[in-house]
Coordinates of N, CA and C in Angstrom, one line a residue:
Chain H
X18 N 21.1 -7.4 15.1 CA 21.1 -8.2 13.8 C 20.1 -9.3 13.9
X19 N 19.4 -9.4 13.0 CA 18.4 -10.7 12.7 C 18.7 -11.6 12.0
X20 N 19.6 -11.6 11.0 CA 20.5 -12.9 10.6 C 19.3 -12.8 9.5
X21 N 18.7 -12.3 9.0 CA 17.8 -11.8 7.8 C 18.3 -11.1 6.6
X22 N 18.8 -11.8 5.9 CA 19.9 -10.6 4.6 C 19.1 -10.7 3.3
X23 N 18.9 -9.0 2.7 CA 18.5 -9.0 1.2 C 19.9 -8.7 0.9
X24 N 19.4 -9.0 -1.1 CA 20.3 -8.6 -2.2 C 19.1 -8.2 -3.0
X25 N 19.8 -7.2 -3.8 CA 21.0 -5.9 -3.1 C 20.6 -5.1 -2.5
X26 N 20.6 -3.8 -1.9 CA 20.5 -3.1 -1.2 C 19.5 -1.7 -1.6
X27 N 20.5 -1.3 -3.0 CA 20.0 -0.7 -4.1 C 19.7 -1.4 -5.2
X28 N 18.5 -1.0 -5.9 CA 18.5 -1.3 -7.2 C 17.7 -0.4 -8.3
X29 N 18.2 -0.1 -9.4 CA 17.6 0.7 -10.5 C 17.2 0.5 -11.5
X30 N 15.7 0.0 -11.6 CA 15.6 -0.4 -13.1 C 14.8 0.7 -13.7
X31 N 14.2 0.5 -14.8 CA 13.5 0.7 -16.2 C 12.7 0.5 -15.8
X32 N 11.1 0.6 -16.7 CA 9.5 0.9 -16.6 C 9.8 -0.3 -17.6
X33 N 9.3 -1.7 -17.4 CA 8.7 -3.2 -18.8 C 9.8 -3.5 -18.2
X34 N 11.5 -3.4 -17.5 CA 12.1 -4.8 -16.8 C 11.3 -5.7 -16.0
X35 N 12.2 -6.7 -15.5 CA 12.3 -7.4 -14.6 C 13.4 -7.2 -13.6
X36 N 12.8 -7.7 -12.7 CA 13.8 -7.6 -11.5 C 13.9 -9.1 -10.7
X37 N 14.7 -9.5 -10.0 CA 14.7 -10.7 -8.8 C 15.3 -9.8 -7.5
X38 N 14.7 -10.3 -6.3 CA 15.2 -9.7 -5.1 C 15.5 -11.0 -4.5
X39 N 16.7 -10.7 -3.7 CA 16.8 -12.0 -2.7 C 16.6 -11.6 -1.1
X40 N 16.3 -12.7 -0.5 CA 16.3 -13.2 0.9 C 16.9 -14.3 1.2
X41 N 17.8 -14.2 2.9 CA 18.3 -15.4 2.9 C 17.3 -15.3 4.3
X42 N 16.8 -16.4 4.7 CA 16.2 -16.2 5.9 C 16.9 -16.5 8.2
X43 N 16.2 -16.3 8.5 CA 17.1 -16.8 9.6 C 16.9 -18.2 10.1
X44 N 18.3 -18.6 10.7 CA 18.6 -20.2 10.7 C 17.7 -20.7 11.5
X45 N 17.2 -21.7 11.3 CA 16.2 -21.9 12.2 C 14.6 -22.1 11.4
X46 N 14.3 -21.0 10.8 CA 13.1 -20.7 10.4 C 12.6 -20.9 8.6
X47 N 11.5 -21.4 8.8 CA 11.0 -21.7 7.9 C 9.8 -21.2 7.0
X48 N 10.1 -20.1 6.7 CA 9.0 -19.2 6.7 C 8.9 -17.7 6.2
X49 N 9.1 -17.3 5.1 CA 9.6 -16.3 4.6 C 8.2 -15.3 3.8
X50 N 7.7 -13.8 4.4 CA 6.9 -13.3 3.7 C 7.7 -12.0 3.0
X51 N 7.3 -11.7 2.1 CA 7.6 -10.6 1.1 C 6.6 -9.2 1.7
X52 N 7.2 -8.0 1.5 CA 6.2 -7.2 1.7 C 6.8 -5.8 1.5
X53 N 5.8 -4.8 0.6 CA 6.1 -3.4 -0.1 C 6.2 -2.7 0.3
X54 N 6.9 -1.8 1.0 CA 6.5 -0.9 1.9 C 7.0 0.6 0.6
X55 N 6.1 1.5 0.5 CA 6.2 2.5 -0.2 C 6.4 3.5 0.8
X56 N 7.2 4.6 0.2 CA 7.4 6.2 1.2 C 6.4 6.5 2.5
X57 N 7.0 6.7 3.5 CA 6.0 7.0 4.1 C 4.3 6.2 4.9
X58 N 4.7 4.9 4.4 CA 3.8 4.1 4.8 C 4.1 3.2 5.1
X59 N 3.2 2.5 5.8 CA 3.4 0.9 6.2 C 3.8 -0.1 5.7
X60 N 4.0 -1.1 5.6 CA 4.6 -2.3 5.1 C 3.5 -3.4 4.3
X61 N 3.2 -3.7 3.4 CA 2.1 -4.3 2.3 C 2.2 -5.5 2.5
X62 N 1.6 -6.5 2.8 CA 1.6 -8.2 2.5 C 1.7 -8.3 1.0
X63 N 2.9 -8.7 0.4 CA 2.6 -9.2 -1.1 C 2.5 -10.7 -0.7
X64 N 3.4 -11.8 -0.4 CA 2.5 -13.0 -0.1 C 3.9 -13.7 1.0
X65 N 3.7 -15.2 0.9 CA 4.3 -15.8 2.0 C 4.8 -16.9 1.2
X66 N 5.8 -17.6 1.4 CA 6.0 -18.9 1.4 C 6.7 -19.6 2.3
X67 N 5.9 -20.7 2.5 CA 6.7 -21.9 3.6 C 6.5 -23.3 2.7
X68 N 7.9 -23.9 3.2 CA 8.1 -25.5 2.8 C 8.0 -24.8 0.8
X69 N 8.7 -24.5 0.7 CA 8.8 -24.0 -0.8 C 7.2 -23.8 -1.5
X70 N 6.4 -23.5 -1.0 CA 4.9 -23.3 -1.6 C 4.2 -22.2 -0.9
X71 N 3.8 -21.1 -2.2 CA 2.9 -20.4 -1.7 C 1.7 -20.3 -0.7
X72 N 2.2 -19.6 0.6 CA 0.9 -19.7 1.1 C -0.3 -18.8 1.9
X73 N -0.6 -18.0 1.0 CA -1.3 -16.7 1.4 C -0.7 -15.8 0.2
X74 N -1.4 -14.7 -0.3 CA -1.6 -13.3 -0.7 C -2.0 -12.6 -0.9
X75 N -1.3 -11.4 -0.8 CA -2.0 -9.9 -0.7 C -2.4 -9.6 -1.7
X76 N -2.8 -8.2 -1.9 CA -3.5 -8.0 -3.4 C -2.6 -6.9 -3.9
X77 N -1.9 -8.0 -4.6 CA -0.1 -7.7 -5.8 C -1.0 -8.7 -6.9
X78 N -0.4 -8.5 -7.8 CA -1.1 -8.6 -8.8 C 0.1 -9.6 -9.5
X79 N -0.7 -10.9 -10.5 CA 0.4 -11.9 -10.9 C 1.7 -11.4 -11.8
X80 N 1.9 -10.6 -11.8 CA 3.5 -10.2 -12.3 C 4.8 -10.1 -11.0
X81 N 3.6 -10.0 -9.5 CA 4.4 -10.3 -8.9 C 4.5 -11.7 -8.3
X82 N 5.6 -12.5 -8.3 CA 6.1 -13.7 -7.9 C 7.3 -14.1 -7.3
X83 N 7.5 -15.8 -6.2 CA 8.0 -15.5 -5.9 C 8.6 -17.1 -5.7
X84 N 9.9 -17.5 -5.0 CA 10.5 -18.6 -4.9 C 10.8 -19.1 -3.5
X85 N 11.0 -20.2 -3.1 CA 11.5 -20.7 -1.6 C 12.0 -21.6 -2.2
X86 N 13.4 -22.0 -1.9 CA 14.5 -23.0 -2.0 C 14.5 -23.7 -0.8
X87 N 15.3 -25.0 -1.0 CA 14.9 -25.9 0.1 C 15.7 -25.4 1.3
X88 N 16.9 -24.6 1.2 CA 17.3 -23.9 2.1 C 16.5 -22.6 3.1
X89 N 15.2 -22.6 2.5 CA 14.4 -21.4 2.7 C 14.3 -20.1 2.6
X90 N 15.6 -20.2 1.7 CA 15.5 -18.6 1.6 C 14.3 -18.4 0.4
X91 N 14.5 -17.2 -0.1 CA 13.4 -17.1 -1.0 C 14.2 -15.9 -2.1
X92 N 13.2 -15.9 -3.4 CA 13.4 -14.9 -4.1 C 12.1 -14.3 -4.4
X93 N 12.2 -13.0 -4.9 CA 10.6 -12.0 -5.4 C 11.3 -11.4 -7.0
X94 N 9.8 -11.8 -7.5 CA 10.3 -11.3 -8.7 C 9.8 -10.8 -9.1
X95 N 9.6 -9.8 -10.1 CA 8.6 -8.7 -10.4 C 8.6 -8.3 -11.7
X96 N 8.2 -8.6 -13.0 CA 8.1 -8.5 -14.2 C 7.4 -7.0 -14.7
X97 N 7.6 -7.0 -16.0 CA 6.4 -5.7 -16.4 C 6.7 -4.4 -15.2
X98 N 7.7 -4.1 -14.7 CA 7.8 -3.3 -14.0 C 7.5 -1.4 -14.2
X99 N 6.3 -1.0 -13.4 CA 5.9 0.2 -13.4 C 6.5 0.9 -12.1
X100 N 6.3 2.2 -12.7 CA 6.7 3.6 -12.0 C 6.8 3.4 -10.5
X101 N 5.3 2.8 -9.9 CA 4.6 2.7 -8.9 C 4.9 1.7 -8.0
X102 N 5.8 0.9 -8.7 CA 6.4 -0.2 -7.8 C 7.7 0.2 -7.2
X103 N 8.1 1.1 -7.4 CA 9.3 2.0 -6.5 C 8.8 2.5 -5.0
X104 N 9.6 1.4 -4.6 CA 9.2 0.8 -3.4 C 10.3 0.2 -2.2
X105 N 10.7 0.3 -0.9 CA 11.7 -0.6 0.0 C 10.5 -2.3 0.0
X106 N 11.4 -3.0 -0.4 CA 10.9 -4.4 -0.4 C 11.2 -5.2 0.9
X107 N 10.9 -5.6 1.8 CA 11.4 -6.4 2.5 C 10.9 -7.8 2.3
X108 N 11.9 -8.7 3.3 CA 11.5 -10.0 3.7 C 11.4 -10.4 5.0
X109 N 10.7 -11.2 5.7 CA 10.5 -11.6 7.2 C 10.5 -13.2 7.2
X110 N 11.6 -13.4 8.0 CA 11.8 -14.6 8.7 C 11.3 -15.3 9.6
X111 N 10.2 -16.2 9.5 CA 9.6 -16.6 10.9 C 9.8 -17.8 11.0
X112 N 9.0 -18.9 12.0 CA 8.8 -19.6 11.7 C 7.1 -20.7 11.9
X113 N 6.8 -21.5 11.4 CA 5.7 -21.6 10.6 C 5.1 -21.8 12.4
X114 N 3.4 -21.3 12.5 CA 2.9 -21.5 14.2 C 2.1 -20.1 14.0
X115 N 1.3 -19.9 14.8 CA 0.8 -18.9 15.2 C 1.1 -18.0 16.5
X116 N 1.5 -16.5 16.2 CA 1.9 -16.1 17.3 C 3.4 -16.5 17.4
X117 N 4.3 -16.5 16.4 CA 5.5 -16.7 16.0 C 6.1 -15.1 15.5
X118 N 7.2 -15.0 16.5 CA 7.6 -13.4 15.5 C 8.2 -13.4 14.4
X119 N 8.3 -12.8 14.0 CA 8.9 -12.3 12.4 C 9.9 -11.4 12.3
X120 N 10.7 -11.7 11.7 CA 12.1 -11.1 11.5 C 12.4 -10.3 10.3
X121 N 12.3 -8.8 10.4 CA 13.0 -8.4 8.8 C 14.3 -8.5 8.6
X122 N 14.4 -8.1 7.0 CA 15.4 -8.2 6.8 C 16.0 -6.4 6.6
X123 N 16.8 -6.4 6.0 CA 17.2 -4.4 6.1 C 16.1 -3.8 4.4
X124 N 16.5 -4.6 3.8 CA 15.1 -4.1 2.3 C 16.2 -3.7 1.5
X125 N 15.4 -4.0 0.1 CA 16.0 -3.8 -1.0 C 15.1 -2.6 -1.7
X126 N 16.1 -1.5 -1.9 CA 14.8 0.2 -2.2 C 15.4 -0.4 -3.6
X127 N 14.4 -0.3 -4.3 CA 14.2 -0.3 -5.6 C 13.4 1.0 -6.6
X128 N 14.1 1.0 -7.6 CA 13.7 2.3 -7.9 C 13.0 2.0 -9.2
X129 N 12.4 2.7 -9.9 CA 12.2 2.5 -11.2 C 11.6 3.4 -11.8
X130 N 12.6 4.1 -13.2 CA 12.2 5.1 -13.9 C 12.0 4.9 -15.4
Chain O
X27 N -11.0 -8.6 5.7 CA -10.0 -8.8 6.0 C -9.3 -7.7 7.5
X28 N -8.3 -8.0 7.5 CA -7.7 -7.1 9.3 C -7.5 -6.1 8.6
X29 N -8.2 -4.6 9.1 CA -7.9 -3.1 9.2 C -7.7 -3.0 10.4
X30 N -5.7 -2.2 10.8 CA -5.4 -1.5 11.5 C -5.1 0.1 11.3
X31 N -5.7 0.7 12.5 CA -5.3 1.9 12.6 C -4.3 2.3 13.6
X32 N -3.5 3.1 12.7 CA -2.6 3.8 14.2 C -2.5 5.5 14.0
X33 N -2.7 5.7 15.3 CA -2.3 7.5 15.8 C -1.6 7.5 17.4
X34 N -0.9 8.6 17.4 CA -1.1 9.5 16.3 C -0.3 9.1 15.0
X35 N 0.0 9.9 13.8 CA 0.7 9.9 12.3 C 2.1 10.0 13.0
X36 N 2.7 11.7 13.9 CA 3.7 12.0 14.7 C 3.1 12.2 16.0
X37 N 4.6 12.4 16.8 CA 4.2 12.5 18.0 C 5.7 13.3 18.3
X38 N 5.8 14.0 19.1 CA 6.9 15.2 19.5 C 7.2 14.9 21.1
X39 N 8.1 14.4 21.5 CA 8.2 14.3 23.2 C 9.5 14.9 23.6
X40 N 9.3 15.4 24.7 CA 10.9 15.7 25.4 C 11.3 14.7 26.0
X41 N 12.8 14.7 25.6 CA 13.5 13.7 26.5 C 13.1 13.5 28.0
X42 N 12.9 11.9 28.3 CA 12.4 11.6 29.5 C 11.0 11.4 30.1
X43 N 10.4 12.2 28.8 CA 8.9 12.1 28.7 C 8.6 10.6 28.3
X44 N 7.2 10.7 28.6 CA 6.7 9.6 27.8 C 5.8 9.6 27.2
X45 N 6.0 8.4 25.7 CA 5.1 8.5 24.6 C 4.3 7.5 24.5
X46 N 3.2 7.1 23.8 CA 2.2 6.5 23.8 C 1.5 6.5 22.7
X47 N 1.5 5.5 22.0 CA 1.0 5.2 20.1 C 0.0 4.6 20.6
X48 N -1.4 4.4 19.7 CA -2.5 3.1 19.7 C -2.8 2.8 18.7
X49 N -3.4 1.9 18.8 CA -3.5 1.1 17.6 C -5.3 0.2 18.0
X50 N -5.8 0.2 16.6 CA -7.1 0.1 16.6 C -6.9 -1.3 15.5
X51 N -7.9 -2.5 16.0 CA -7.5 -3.3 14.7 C -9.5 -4.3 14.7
X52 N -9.6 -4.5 13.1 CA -11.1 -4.7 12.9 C -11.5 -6.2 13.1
X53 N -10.7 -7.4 13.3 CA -10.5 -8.6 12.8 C -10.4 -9.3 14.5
X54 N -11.7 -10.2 14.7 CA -11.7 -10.5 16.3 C -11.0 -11.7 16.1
X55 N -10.6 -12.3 15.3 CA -9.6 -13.7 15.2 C -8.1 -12.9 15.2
X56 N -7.4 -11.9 15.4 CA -6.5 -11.5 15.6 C -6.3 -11.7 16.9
X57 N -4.8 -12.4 16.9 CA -4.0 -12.5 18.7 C -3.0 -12.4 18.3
X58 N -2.1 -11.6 17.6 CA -1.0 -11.8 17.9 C -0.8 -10.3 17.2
X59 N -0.1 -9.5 18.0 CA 0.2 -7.9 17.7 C 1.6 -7.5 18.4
X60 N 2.3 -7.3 17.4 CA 4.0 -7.1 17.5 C 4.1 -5.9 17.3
X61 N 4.9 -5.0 17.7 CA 5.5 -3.5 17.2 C 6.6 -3.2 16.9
X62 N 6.8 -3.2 15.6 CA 8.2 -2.6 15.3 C 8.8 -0.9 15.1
X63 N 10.0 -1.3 15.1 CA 10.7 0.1 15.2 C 11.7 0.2 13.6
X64 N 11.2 1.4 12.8 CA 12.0 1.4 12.2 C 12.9 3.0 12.0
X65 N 14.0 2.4 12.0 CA 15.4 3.6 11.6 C 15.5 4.1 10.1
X66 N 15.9 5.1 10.1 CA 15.9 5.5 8.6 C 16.8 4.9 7.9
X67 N 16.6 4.1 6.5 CA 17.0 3.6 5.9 C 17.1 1.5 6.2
X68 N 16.5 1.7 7.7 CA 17.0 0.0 7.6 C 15.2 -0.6 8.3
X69 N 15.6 -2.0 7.9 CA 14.3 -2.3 7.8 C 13.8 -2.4 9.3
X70 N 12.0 -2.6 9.5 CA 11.9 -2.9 10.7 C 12.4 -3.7 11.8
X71 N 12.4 -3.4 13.3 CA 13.0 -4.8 13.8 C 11.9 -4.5 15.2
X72 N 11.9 -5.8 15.5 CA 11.1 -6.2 16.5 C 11.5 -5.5 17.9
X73 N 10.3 -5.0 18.5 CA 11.0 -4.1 19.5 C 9.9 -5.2 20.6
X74 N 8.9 -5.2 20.5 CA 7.9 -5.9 21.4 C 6.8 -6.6 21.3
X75 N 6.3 -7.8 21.5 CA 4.8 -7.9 21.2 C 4.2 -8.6 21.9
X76 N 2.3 -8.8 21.7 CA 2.0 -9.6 22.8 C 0.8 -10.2 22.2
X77 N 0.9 -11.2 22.9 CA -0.3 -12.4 23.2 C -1.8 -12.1 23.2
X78 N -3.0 -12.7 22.3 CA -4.1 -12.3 23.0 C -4.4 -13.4 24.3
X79 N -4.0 -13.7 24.4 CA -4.0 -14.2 26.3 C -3.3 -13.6 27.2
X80 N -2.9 -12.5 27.0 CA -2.7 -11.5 28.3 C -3.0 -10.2 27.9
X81 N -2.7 -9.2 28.9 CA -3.5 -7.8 28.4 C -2.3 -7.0 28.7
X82 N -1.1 -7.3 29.1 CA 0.0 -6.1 29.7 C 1.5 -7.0 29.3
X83 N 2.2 -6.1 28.5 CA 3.9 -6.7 28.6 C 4.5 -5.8 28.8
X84 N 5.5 -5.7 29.6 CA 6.8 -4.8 29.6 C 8.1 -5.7 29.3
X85 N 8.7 -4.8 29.0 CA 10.1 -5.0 28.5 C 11.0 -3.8 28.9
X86 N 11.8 -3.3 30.0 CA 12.5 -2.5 30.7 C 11.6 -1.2 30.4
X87 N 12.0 -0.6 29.0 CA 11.2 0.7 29.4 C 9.9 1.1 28.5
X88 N 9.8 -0.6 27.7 CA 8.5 -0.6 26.6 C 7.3 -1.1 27.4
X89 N 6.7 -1.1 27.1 CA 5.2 -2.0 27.5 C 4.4 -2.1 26.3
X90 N 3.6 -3.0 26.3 CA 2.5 -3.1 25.5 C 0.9 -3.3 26.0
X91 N 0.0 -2.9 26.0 CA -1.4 -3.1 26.2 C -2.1 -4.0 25.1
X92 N -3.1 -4.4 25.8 CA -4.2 -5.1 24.8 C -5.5 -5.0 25.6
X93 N -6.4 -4.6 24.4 CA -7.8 -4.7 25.5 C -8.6 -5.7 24.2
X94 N -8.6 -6.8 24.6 CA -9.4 -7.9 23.4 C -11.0 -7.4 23.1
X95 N -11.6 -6.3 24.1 CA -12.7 -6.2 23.8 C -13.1 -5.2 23.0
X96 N -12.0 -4.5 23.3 CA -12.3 -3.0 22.4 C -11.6 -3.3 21.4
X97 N -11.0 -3.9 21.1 CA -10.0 -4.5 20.2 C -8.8 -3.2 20.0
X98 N -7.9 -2.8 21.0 CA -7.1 -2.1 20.9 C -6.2 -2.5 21.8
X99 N -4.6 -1.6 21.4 CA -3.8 -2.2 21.4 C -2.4 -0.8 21.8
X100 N -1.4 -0.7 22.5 CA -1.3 0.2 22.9 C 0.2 0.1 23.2
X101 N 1.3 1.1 22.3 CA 2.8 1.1 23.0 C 2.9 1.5 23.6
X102 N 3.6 2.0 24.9 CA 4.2 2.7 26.0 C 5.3 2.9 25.9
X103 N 6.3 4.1 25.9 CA 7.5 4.2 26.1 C 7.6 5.4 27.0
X104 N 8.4 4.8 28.3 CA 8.8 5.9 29.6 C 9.9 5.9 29.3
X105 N 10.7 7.3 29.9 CA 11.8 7.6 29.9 C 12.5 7.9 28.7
X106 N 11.9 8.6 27.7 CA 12.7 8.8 26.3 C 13.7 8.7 26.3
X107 N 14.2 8.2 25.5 CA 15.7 9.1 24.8 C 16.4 9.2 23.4
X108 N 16.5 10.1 22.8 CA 17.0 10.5 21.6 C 17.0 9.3 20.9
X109 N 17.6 8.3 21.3 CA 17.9 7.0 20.4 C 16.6 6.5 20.6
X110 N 15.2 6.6 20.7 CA 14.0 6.1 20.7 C 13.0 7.2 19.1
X111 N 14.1 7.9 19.0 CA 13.3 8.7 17.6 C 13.3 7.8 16.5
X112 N 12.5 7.3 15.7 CA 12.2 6.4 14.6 C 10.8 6.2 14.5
X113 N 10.3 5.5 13.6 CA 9.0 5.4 12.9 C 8.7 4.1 13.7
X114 N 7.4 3.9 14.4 CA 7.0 2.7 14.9 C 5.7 2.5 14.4
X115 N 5.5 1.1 14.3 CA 4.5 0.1 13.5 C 4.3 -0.4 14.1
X116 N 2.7 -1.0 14.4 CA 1.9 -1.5 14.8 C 1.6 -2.7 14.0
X117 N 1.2 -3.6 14.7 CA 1.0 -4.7 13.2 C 0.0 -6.1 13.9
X118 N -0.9 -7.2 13.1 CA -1.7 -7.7 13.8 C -1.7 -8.8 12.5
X119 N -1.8 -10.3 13.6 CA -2.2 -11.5 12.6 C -3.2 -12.3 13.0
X120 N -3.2 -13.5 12.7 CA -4.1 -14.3 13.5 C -4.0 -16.1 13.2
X121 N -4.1 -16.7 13.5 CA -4.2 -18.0 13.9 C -4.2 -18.4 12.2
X122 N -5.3 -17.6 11.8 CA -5.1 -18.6 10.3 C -4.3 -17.4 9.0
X123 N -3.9 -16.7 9.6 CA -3.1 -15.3 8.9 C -1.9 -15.7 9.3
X124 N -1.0 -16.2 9.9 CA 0.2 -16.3 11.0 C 1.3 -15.5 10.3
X125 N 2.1 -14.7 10.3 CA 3.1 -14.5 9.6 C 2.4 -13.1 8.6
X126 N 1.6 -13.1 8.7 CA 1.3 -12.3 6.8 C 0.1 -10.9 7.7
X127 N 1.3 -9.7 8.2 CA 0.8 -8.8 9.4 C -0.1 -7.8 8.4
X128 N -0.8 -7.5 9.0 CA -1.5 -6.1 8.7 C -0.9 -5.0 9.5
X129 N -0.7 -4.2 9.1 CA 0.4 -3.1 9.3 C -0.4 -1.6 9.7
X130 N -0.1 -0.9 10.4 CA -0.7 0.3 11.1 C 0.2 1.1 9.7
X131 N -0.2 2.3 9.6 CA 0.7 3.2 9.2 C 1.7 4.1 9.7
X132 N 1.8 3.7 10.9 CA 2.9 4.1 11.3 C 3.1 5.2 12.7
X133 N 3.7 5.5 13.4 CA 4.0 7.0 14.0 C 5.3 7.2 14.0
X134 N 5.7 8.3 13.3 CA 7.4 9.1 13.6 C 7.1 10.1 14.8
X135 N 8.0 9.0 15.9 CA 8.1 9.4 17.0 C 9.8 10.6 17.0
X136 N 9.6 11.8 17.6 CA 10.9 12.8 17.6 C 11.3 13.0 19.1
X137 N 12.1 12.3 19.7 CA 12.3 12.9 20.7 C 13.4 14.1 20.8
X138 N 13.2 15.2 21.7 CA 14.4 16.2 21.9 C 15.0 16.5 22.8
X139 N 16.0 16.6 23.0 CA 16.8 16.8 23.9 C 16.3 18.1 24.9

């Protein structure tokens, strides 16, 4: 266990919803990155936030966004939702340093038809 | 930006054998390369990683390589066993990246009885 938890587990939207994903991060750490991982592939940097402010991103495009609470956890949010974003979402727990590990969380498979 | 490669895609071992992933990455400010293990359905979790200030880690029956010059990077696993079958990822950051991995595509390792 990494003390790393999404909500929810499953989720099913529509093609033009929105969605919110959560993360709660692990105790300790301050430092939470988002990232896509599609069928079959590796895991996508969508972006990072530490101390509640964006800091770094991948190339996700501004519909995707995202939140850090002072507790650190975070949320992802994803507007305008296409086909193609049917995706396991995760979140990673680290904390802020270089050469710091990272913790996932289990992912939120999201679907969308 | 960091391009990793990993092979093989699969890899097939008999129990007790041993398997061996590598990983190729393009970005000489990378030092920090972790490998995760993922199970079907749950998200990655940290199985090992290492330092660009050393070139060798083990962990009972993992090890890790690093060669900073060739810029590669290398899992080891002796002594298979069944519960070592899962998809492992390679992954690489760097001092001003910390947290936010470039990701190998993966190898689904099968071991058999």
């Amino acid at each position: 266990e990494t003390g790393v938890t999404q909500s929810p587990t499953h989720l099913i939207k529509t093609r033009g919803q929105q969605v919110t994903l959560r993360c709660s991060s692990q105790s300790g750490h301050n430092t939470v990155s988002w990232y896509q991982q599609a069928l079959g592939q590796g895991p996508q940097f969508i972006f990072q936030y530490y101390r509640e402010e964006e800091n770094g991103r991948g190339n996700f495009p501004p519909r995707f966004s995202g939140l850090q609470f002072p507790n650190y956890s975070s949320e992802l949010n994803v507007n305008a939702l296409e086909l193609d974003d049917s995706a396991l979402y995760l979140c990673a727990s680290s904390f802020k340093g270089p050469g710091t590990e990272a913790f996932f969380g289990q992912g939120t498979r999201l679907t969308v038809v | 930006g960091e391009n990793v490669e990993q092979h093989p895609s699969t890899l097939s071992v008999q129990e007790g054998d041993s398997a061996v992933i590598k990983c190729t990455y393009s970005d000489s400010a990378s030092n920090y390369f972790p490998w995760y293990k993922q199970e079907l359905g749950k998200g990655p979790q940290l199985i090992i990683d290492i330092r660009s200030n050393v070139g060798e880690k083990k962990d009972q029956r993992i090890a890790v390589t690093l060669n900073k010059t060739a810029k590669h990077f290398s899992l080891h696993i002796t002594e298979t066993q069944p519960e070592d079958s899962a998809v492992y990822f390679c992954a690489a950051s760097g001092t001003d990246s910390w947290g936010k991995f470039q990701f190998g595509a993966g190898t689904q390792v099968v071991v058999t009885p």
